[in-house]
Each structure stands twice: as structure tokens, then as C-alpha cells.
Tab-separated table of C-alpha atoms and ligand atoms in Angstrom:
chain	number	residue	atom	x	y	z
X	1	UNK	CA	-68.309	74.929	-135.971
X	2	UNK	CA	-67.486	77.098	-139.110
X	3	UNK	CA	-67.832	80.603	-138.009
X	4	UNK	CA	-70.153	82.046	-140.909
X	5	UNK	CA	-72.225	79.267	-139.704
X	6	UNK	CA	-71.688	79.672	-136.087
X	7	UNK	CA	-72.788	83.383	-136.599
X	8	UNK	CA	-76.214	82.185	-138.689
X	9	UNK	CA	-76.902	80.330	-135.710
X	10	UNK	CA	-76.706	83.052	-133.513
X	11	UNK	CA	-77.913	85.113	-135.959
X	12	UNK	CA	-80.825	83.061	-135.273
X	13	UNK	CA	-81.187	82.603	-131.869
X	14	UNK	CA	-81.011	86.413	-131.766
X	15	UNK	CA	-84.059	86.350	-134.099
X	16	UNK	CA	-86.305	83.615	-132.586
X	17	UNK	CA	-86.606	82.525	-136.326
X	18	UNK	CA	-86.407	79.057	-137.730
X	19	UNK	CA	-84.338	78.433	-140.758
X	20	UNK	CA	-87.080	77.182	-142.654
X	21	UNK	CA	-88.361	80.749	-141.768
X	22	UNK	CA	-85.585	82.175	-142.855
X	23	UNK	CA	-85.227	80.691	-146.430
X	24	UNK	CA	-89.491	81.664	-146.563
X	25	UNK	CA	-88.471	84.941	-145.725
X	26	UNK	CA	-85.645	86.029	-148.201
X	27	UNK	CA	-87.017	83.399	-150.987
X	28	UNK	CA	-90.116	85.841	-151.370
X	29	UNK	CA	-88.368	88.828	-151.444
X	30	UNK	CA	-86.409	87.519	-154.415
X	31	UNK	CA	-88.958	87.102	-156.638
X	32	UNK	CA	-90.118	89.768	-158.935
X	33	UNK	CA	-87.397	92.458	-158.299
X	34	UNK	CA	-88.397	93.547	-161.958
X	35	UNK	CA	-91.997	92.886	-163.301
X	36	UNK	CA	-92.392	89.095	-164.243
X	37	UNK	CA	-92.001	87.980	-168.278
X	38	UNK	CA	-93.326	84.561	-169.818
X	39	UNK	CA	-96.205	83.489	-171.760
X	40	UNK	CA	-99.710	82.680	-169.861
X	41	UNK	CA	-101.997	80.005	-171.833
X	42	UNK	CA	-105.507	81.946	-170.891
X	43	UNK	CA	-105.959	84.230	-173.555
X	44	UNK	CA	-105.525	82.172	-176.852
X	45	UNK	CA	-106.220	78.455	-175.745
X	46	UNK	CA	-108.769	79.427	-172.410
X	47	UNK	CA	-110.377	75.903	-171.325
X	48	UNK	CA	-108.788	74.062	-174.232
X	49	UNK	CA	-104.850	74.194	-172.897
X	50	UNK	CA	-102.848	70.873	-172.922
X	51	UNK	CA	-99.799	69.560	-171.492
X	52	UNK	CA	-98.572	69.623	-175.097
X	53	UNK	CA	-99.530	73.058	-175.742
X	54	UNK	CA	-97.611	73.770	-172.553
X	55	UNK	CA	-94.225	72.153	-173.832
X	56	UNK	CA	-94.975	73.384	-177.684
X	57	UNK	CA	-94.738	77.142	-176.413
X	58	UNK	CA	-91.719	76.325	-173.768
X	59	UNK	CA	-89.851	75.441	-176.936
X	60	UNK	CA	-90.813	78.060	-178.421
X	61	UNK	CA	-90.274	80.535	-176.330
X	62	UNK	CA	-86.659	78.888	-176.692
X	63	UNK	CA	-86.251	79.071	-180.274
X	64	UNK	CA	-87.599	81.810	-180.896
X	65	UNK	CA	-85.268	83.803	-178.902
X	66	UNK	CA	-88.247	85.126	-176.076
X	67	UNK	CA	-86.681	83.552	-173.384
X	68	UNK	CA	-83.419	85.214	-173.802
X	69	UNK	CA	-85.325	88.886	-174.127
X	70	UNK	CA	-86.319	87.702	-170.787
X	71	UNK	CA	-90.061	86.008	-171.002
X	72	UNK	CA	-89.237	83.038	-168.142
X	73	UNK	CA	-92.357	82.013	-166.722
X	74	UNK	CA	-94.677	79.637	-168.718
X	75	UNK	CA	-97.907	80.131	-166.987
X	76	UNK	CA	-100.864	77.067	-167.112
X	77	UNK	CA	-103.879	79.216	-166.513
X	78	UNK	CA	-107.859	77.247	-165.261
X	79	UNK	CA	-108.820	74.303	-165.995
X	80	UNK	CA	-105.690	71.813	-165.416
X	81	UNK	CA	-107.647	71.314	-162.219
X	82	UNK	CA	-109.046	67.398	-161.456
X	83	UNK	CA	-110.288	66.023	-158.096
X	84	UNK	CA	-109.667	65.664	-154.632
X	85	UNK	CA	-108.995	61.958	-153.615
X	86	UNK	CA	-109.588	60.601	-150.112
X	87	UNK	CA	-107.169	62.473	-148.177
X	88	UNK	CA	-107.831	66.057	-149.676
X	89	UNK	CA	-104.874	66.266	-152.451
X	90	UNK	CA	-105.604	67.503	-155.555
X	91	UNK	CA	-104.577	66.086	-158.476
X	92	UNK	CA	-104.480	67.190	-162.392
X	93	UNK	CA	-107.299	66.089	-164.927
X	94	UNK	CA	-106.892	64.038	-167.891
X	95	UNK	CA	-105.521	67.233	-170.016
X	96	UNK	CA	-102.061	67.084	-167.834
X	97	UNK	CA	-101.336	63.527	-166.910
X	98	UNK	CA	-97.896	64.677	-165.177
X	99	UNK	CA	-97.591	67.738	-163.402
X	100	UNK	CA	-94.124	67.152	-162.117
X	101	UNK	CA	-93.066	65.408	-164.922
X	102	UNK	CA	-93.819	69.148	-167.085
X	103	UNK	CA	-92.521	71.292	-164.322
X	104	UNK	CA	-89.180	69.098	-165.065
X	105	UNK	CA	-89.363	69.661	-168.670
X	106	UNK	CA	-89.937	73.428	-168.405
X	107	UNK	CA	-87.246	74.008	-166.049
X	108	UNK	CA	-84.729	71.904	-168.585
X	109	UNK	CA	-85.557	74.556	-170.613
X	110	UNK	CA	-84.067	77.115	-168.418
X	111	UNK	CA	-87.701	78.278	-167.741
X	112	UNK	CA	-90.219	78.419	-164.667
X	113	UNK	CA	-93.875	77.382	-164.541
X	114	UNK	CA	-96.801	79.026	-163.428
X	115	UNK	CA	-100.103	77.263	-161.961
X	116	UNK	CA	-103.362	78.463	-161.411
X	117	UNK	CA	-105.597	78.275	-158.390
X	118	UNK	CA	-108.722	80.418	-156.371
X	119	UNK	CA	-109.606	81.129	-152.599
X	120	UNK	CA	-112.982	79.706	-153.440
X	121	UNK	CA	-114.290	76.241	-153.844
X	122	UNK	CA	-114.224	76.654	-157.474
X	123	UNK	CA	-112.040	78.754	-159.600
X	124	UNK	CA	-113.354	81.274	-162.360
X	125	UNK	CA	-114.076	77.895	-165.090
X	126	UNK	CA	-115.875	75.695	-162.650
X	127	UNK	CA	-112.743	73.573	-161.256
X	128	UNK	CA	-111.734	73.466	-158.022
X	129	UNK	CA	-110.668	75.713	-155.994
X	130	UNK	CA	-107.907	75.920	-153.028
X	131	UNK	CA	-110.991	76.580	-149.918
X	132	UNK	CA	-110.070	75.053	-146.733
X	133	UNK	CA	-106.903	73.053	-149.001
X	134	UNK	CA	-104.549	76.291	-148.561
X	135	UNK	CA	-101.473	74.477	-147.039
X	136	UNK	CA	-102.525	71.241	-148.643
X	137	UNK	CA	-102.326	72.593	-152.663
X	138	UNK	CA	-99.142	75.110	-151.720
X	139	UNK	CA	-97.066	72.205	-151.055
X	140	UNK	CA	-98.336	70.014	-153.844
X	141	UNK	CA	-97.197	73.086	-155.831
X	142	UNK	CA	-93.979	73.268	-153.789
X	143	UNK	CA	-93.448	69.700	-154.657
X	144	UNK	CA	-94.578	69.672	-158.482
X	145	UNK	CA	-91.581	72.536	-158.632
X	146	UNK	CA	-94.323	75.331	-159.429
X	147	UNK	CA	-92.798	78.864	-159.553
X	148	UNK	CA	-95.571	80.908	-159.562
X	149	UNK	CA	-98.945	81.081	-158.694
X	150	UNK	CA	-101.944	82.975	-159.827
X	151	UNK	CA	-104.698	83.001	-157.273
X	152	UNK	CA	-108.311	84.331	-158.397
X	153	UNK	CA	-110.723	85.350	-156.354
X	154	UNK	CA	-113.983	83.812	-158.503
X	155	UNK	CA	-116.705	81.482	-156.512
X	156	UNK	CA	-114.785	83.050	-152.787
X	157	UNK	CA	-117.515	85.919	-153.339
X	158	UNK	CA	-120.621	83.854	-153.757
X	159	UNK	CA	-119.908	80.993	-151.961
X	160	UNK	CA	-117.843	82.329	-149.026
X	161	UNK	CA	-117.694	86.242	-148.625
X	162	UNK	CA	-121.455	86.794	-149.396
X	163	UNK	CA	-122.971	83.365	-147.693
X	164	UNK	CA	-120.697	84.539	-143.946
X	165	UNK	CA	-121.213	88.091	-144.238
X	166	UNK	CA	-124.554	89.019	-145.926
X	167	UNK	CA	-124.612	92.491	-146.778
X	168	UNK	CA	-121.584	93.790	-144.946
X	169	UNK	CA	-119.188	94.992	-147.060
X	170	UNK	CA	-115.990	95.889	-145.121
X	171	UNK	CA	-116.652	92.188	-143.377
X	172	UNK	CA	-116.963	90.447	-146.662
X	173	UNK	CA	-113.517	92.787	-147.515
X	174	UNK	CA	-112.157	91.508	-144.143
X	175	UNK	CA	-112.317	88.117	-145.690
X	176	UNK	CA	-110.885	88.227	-148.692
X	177	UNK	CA	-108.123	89.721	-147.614
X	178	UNK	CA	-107.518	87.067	-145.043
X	179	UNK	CA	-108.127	84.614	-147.940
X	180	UNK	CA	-105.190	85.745	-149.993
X	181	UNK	CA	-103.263	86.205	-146.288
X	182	UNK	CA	-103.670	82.525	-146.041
X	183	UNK	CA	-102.787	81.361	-149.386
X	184	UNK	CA	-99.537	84.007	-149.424
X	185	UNK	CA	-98.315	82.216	-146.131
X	186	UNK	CA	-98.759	78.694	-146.992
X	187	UNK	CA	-96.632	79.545	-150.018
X	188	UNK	CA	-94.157	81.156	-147.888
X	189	UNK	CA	-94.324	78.127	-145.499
X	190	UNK	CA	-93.122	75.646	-148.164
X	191	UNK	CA	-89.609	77.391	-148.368
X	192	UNK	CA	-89.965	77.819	-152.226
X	193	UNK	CA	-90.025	80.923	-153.790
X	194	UNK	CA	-93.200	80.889	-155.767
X	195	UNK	CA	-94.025	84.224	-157.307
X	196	UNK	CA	-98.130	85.319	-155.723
X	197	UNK	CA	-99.891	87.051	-158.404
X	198	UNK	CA	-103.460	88.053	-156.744
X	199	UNK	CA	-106.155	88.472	-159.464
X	200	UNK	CA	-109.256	89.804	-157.867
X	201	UNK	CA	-109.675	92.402	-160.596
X	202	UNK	CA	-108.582	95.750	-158.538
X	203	UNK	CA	-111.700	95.106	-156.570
X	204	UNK	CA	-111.403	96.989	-153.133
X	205	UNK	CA	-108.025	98.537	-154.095
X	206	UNK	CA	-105.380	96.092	-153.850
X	207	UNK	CA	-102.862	97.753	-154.357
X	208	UNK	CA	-103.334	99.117	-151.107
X	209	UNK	CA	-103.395	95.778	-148.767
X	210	UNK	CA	-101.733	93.212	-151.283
X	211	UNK	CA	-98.156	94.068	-151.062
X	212	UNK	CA	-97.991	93.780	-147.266
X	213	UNK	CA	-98.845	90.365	-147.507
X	214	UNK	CA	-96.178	89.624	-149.906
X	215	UNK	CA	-98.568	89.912	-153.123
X	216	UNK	CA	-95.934	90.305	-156.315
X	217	UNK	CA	-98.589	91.632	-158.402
X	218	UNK	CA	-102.357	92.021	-158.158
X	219	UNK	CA	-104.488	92.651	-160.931
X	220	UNK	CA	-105.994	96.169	-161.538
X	221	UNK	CA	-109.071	95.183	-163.366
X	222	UNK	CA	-111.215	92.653	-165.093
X	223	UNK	CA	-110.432	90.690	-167.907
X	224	UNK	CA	-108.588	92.280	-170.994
X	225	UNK	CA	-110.199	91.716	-174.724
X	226	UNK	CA	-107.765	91.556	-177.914
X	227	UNK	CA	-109.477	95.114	-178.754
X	228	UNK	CA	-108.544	98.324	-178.708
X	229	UNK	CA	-111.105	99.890	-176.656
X	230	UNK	CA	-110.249	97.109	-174.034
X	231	UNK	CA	-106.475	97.764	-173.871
X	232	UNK	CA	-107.561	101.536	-173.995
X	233	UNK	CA	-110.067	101.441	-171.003
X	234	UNK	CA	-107.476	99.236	-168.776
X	235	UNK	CA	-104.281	101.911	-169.971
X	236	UNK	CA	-106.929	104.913	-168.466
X	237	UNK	CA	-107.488	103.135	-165.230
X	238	UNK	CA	-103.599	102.747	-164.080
X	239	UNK	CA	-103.405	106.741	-163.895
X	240	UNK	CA	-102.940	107.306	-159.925
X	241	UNK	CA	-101.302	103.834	-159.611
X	242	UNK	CA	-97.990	104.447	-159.986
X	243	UNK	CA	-96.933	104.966	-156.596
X	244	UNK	CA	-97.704	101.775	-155.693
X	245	UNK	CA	-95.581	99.642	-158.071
X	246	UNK	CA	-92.055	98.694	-157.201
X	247	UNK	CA	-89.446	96.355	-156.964
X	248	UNK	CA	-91.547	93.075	-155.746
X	249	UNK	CA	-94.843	94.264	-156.108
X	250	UNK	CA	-96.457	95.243	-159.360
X	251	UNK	CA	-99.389	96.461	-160.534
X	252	UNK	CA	-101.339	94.010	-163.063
X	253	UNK	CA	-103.037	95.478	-165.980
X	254	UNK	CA	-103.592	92.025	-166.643
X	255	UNK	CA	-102.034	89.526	-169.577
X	256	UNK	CA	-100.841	90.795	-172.948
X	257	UNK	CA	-103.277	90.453	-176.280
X	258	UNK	CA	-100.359	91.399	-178.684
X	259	UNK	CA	-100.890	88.863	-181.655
X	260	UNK	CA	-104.476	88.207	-180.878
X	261	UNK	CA	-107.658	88.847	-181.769
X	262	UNK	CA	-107.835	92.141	-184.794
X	263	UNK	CA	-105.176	94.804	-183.086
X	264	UNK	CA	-103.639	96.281	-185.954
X	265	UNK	CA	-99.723	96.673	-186.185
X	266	UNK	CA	-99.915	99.993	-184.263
X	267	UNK	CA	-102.596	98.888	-181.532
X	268	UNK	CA	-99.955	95.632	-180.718
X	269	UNK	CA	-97.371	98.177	-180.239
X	270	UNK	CA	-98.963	100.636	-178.584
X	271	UNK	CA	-100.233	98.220	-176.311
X	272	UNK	CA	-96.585	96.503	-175.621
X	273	UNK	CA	-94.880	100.147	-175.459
X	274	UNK	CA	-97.515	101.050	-172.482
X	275	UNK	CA	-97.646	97.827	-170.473
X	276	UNK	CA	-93.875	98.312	-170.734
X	277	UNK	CA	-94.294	101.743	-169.282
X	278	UNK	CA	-96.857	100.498	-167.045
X	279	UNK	CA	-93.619	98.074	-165.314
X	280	UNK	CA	-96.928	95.447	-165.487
X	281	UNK	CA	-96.030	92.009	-165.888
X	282	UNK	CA	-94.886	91.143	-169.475
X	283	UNK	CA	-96.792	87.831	-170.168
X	284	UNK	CA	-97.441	87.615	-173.809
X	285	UNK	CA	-100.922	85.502	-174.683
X	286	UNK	CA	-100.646	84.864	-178.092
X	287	UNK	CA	-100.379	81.126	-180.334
X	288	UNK	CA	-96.465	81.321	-179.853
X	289	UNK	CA	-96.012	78.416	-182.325
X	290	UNK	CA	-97.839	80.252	-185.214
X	291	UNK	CA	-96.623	83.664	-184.064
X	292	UNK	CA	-96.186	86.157	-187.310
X	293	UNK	CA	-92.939	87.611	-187.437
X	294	UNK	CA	-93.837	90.926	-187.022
X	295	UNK	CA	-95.341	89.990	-183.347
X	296	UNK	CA	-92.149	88.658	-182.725
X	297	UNK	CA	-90.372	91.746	-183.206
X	298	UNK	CA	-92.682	93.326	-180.897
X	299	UNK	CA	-92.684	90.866	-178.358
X	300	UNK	CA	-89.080	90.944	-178.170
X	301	UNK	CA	-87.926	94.488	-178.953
X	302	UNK	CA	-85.152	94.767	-175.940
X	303	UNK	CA	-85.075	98.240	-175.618
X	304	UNK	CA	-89.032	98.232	-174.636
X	305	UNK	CA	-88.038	95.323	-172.733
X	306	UNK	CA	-85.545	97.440	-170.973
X	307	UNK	CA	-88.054	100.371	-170.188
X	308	UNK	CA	-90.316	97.849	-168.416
X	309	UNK	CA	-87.300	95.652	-166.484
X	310	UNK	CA	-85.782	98.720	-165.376
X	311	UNK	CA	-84.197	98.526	-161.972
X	312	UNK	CA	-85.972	101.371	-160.328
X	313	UNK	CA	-89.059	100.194	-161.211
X	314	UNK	CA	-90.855	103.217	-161.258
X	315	UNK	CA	-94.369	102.576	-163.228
X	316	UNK	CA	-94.996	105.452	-165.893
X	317	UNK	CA	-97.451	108.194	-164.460
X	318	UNK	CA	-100.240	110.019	-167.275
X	319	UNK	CA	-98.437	113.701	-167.694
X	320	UNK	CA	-101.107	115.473	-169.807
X	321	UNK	CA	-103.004	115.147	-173.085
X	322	UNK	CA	-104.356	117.482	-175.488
X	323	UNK	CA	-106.699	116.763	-178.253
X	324	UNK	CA	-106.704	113.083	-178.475
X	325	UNK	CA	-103.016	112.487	-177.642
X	326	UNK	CA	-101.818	111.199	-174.177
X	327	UNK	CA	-98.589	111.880	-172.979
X	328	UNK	CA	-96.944	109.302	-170.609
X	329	UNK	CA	-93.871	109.471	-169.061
X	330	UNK	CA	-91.695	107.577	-166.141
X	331	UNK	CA	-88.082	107.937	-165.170
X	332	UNK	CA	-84.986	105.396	-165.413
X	333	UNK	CA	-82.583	104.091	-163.274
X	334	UNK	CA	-79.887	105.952	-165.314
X	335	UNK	CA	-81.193	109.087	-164.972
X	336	UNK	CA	-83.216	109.092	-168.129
X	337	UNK	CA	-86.620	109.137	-168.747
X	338	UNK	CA	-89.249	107.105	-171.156
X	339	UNK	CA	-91.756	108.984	-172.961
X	340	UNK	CA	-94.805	107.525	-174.785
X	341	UNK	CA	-96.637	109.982	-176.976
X	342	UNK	CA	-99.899	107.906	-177.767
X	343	UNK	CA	-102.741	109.222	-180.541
X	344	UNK	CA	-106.221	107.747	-178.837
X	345	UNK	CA	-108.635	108.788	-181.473
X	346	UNK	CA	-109.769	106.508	-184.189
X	347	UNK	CA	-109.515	108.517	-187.026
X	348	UNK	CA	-108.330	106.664	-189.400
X	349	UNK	CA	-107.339	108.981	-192.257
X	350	UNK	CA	-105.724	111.800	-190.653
X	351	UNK	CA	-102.989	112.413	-188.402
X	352	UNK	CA	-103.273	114.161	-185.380
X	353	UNK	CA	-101.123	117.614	-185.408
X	354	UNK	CA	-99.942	117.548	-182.312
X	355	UNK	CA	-97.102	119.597	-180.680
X	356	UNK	CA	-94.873	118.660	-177.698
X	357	UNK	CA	-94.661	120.481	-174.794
X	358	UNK	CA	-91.556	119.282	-172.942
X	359	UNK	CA	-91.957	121.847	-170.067
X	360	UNK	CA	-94.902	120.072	-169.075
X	361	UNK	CA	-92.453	116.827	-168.778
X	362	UNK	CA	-89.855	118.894	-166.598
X	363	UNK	CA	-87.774	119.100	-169.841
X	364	UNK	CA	-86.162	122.541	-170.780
X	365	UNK	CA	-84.376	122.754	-174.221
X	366	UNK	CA	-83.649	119.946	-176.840
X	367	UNK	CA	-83.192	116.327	-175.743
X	368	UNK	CA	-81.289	113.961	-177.709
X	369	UNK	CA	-83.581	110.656	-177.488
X	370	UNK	CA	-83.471	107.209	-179.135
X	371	UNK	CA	-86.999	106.473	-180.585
X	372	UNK	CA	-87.396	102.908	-179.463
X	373	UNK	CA	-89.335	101.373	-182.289
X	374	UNK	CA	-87.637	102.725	-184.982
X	375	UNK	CA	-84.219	102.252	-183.174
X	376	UNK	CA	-82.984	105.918	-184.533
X	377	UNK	CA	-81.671	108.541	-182.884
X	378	UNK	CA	-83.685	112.158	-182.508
X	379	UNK	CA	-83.622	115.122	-180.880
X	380	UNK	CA	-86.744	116.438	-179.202
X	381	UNK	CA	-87.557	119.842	-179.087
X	382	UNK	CA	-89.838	122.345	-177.279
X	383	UNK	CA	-92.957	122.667	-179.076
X	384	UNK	CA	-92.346	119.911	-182.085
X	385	UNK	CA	-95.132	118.299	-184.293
X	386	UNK	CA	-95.442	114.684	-184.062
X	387	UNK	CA	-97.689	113.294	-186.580
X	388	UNK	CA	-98.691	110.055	-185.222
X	389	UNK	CA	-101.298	107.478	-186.621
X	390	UNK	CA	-104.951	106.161	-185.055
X	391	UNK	CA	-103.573	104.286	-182.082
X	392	UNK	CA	-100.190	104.381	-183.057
X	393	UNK	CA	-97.175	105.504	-180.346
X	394	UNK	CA	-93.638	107.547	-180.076
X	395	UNK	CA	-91.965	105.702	-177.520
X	396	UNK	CA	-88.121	107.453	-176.891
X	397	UNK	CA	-85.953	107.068	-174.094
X	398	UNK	CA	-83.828	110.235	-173.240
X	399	UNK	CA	-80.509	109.324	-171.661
X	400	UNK	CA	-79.340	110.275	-168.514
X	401	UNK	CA	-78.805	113.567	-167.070
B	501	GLA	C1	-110.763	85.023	-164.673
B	501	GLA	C2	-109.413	85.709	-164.798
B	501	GLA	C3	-108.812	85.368	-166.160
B	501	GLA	C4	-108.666	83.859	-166.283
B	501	GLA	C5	-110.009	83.181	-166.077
B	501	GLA	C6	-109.868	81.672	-166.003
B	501	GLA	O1	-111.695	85.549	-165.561
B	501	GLA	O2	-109.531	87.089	-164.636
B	501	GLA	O3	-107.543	85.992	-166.298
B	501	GLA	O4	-107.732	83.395	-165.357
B	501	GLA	O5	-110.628	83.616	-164.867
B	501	GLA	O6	-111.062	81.022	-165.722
């Protein structure tokens, strides 16, 4: 016997673990290391998304250069659901005739797909659901060549939490959590590593119980709306989070709007710059085919990107505000730090004088910074007026110490 091999074994033995354990075991702490990129199809097609809509924005994401900033999962959101036949497997509806057949031609794109699914008999649109076919679905995933799995907690609180556990609370908690338990070790049991992204909308504090059972992200709160006071409300409610976002395990602030609905220029990129900060998962929403260029350039602006891939992975904390500005801040692998400076108020006419207090960001004397949508190079100094528009941003990154 080879001796690396002949060590594995007793490597093992020593362990009491299987090797099917094993690859379950390090294949889910590989996913994730830095929060997830791709494209979800929720937010602009909802209950209308195709197969073809699925390939259009895989090649998409290709030509237009997202994939190479780093967006790699293509995520099929509700409704690709069909029926159960005789023996319990589930199989796709008439929208995606081949579910394999699309995972191949995403991954010959050098990308990964994303499927949708629920603890409950239903999920969220009315299809069905993963109850009692946990094991069963994960390895139809497994064997599709799914990469990533979104699990939402929907018709589970009707139809199972509230119908076994009538008015007990912690109970009905109990058994949720044991829900996504379940579904996070029948994933693990198929040996593939398929990224578990729990969206129960920060219900009962997730972020506390979902990493231990090998969540990669849970969501923070409901649904997002392409509007500002949407993105704004979801931004205010990730202050305290921070601590629990790392390598593996992120906090979801749920799936970008940038390119939809009305944002203005300056709401799209204040809303990229702080789910950057926030290291949330980068999954852009938007009609990729008839993106406009300047959506583009937001989308793929690599030193954002770089902010919100960092390797420590340390999510940006709220430092203070003043007036209607916010000041954000979270520190770099390098040493450095990322600042966002963010005006909140909707005036539209006037700017905001506001004046930067760098002591409060455990900053003494001038920094030299690199303002990261304007790609030039400033210096920051104690006390300084930025003048910044309604809902507009200063994102810099200082360099290392
Ligand atoms: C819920 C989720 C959304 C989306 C829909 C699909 O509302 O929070 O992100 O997945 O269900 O039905």
C-alpha cells in the first residue's frame, strides 16, 4: 500500500470516520470561504423564470465579463418545482424540461448552479416543498450537479411548526431548527459540496444556531424591494451582526436590486458599496441580458468586489452618524480598512455638510486612501467636509498599516 494512503487509512481508523464522511466533512467547509457571487433569477423574472432565461444570463454573465469579477453561482429561485411520481422523486415542471442537462451547460461555462427548495410541504410560491423528502431531493440535487441550495422556511410554519406545537414558541423554534439540521445533513451526506443558504428571514436569530449546522449564509430579514427605503431599512438592521459573519458563514441581507426597479445611479451604488461592506452574498438580480452599462460598471467594479471577498472576512460594523450621514467602517486582511461615508436623507437639492471625524474610526492624522468609485487617490483628514448627495456614498479603502 502507498504510504500517504496507508496513513489515510489509519488516519481513519483512528477517527471511526468513513471516507464518504470524510469528503462530507471537508467538502462543506470549502464552500463559501469568501461571501458567495452569481446572479439569482427571483427578483426580476419571480414565477416567470425559464430554462432559457437560465442559460441567456449564464452567457451573459460570461460575456459580459461578471464571471471573471467573480459572480459564479447562477441561482434558479421557486417555481422550477413539478411533482412527485410514485416513488417520492421530484421532478422539474414543464418550464425546465432538463435539470441535468442545464446544470451541464452552466458548469461548461465555468459556472455553478443554484436550486431552490423549503422545509415545508410547499415552498414560498405554492410548489413543493422538501417535507419528509430531505435525503430523497438532496441527492436528486447531488445528482443533477446542483451547487447550491437555498432552503426557505415558507408553509414549515403553518403546516408543520404551528399544527405540532400550538402556541409554544421555543417548541415550534425547536423544530425549525431541526428542519434545516436535517436538510444541512442530507446535503452533507451526498459527498457534494453544495453551498446551504438558510432563508427564514432572521426569524429567531439565526445567526446564532445556523452556522453550527453548517449554514453558509442565512438570511437576516424579509424580502428586499428595488427601493430605497427597502435597501435602507435592511442596511439599519445588520448593525450588531457583524460578529457573526466569517469565513463560511455569512450573514444574508438578502439578493441585490442594483438595476431594478427606480434606484437612482447613487442608490445602486450605495447599495452595492454596503452589501460589499456588509461581506453579504453578492448575487446581483437584475435582467442581465438588457443590463445598462452603467449597472455593469457597478456590478463589476473589482475594487468593491475586493472589499466584500476579502480574506478576513470581517463584515463592516455602523461606527457613528451625525445629522443624516452614517459612517461604516470594517478592516482588511492587509491591514487596511474600508470606510463608507453614506448621506441617508432625501433631500434632494442640498448637500449634506458633513465633517469627518477620523478619531471616532481609530484614525489619528491624515490617511492616504483610494476612493473606490472614482478610482482616485485622496488623503483623508481629521475633521474634512464631504459633500455627498441624497443617498449617494464615499467608499475609500486606506492601505495597510
Ligand atoms: C420568499 C423568499 C424570496 C423568494 C420567494 C420565492 O419570499 O424570501 O427570496 O425566494 O420566497 O417564492
Amino acid at each position: 500500500m502507498h504510504f500517504r494512503v496507508a496513513c489515510l487509512v489509519v488516519a481513519l481508523a483512528a477517527a471511526a470516520l468513513t471516507p464518504s464522511q470524510i469528503t462530507a466533512q471537508s467538502s462543506s467547509q470549502a464552500v463559501a470561504q469568501t461571501p458567495p457571487m452569481g446572479w439569482n433569477s427571483w427578483n426580476y423574472f419571480a414565477g416567470k423564470v425559464t430554462d432559457k432565461d437560465i442559460r441567456d444570463s449564464a452567457d451573459q454573465i460570461v460575456s459580459s465579463g461578471m464571471r471573471d469579477a467573480g459572480y459564479i453561482y447562477v441561482n434558479i429561485d421557486d417555481t422550477w418545482e413539478g411533482q412527485r411520481d410514485a416513488s417520492g422523486v421530484l421532478h422539474t415542471n414543464s418550464k425546465f424540461p432538463d435539470m441535468k442537462a442545464l446544470a451541464d451547460y452552466v458548469h461548461s461555462k465555468g459556472l455553478k448552479l443554484g436550486i431552490y427548495s423549503g422545509p415545508g410541504p410547499k415552498t414560498c410560491a405554492g410548489f413543493e416543498g422538501s417535507y419528509k423528502h430531505e435525503e430523497q431531493d438532496a441527492k436528486l440535487y447531488a445528482e443533477w450537479g446542483i451547487d447550491y441550495l437555498k432552503y426557505d422556511l415558507c408553509s414549515f410554519i403553518p403546516d408543520v411548526m404551528e399544527k405540532q406545537a400550538p402556541n409554544d414558541k421555543a417548541e415550534q423554534m425547536r423544530i425549525m431548527v431541526a428542519a434545516y439540521d436535517k436538510m444541512a445533513k442530507a446535503l452533507k451526506a451526498t459527498g457534494r459540496p453544495i453551498l446551504f443558504s438558510l432563508c427564514q428571514y432572521g426569524w429567531d436569530s439565526p445567526w446564532e444556531w445556523a452556522p453550527a449546522l453548517g449554514g453558509n449564509a442565512w438570511r437576516t430579514t424579509g424580502d428586499i424591494q428595488p427601493r430605497w427605503q427597502s435597501i435602507y431599512d435592511i442596511l439599519s438592521q445588520q448593525k450588531g451582526l457583524a460578529s457573526y459573519a466569517g469565513p463560511g458563514h455569512w450573514n444574508d441581507p438578502d439578493m441585490l436590486e442594483v438595476g431594478n426597479g427606480k434606484l437612482s445611479l447613487a442608490e445602486n451604488r450605495t447599495h452595492f458599496s454596503m452589501w460589499a461592506m456588509l461581506a453579504a452574498p453578492l448575487l446581483a438580480g437584475n435582467d442581465l441580458p438588457h443590463m445598462k452599462p452603467e449597472i455593469h460598471a457597478i456590478l463589476t467594479n473589482r475594487d468593491v468586489i475586493a472589499i466584500n471577498q476579502d480574506p478576513l472576512g470581517h463584515q463592516a460594523q455602523y461606527i457613528y452618524s451625525k445629522g443624516e450621514v452614517e459612517v461604516w467602517a470594517r478592516d482588511l486582511k492587509d491591514g487596511g480598512k474600508a470606510i463608507a461615508v453614506i448621506n441617508v436623507g432625501s433631500d434632494t437639492y442640498s448637500t449634506h455638510p458633513f465633517h469627518l471625524d477620523l478619531e471616532q474610526l481609530g484614525l489619528h492624522g491624515t490617511q492616504h486612501a483610494k476612493n473606490l468609485w472614482t478610482g482616485k487617490d485622496m488623503d483623508l483628514t481629521n475633521d474634512m467636509p464631504i459633500e455627498l448627495a441624497s443617498h449617494d456614498v464615499l467608499l475609500v479603502r486606506i492601505g495597510s498599516k
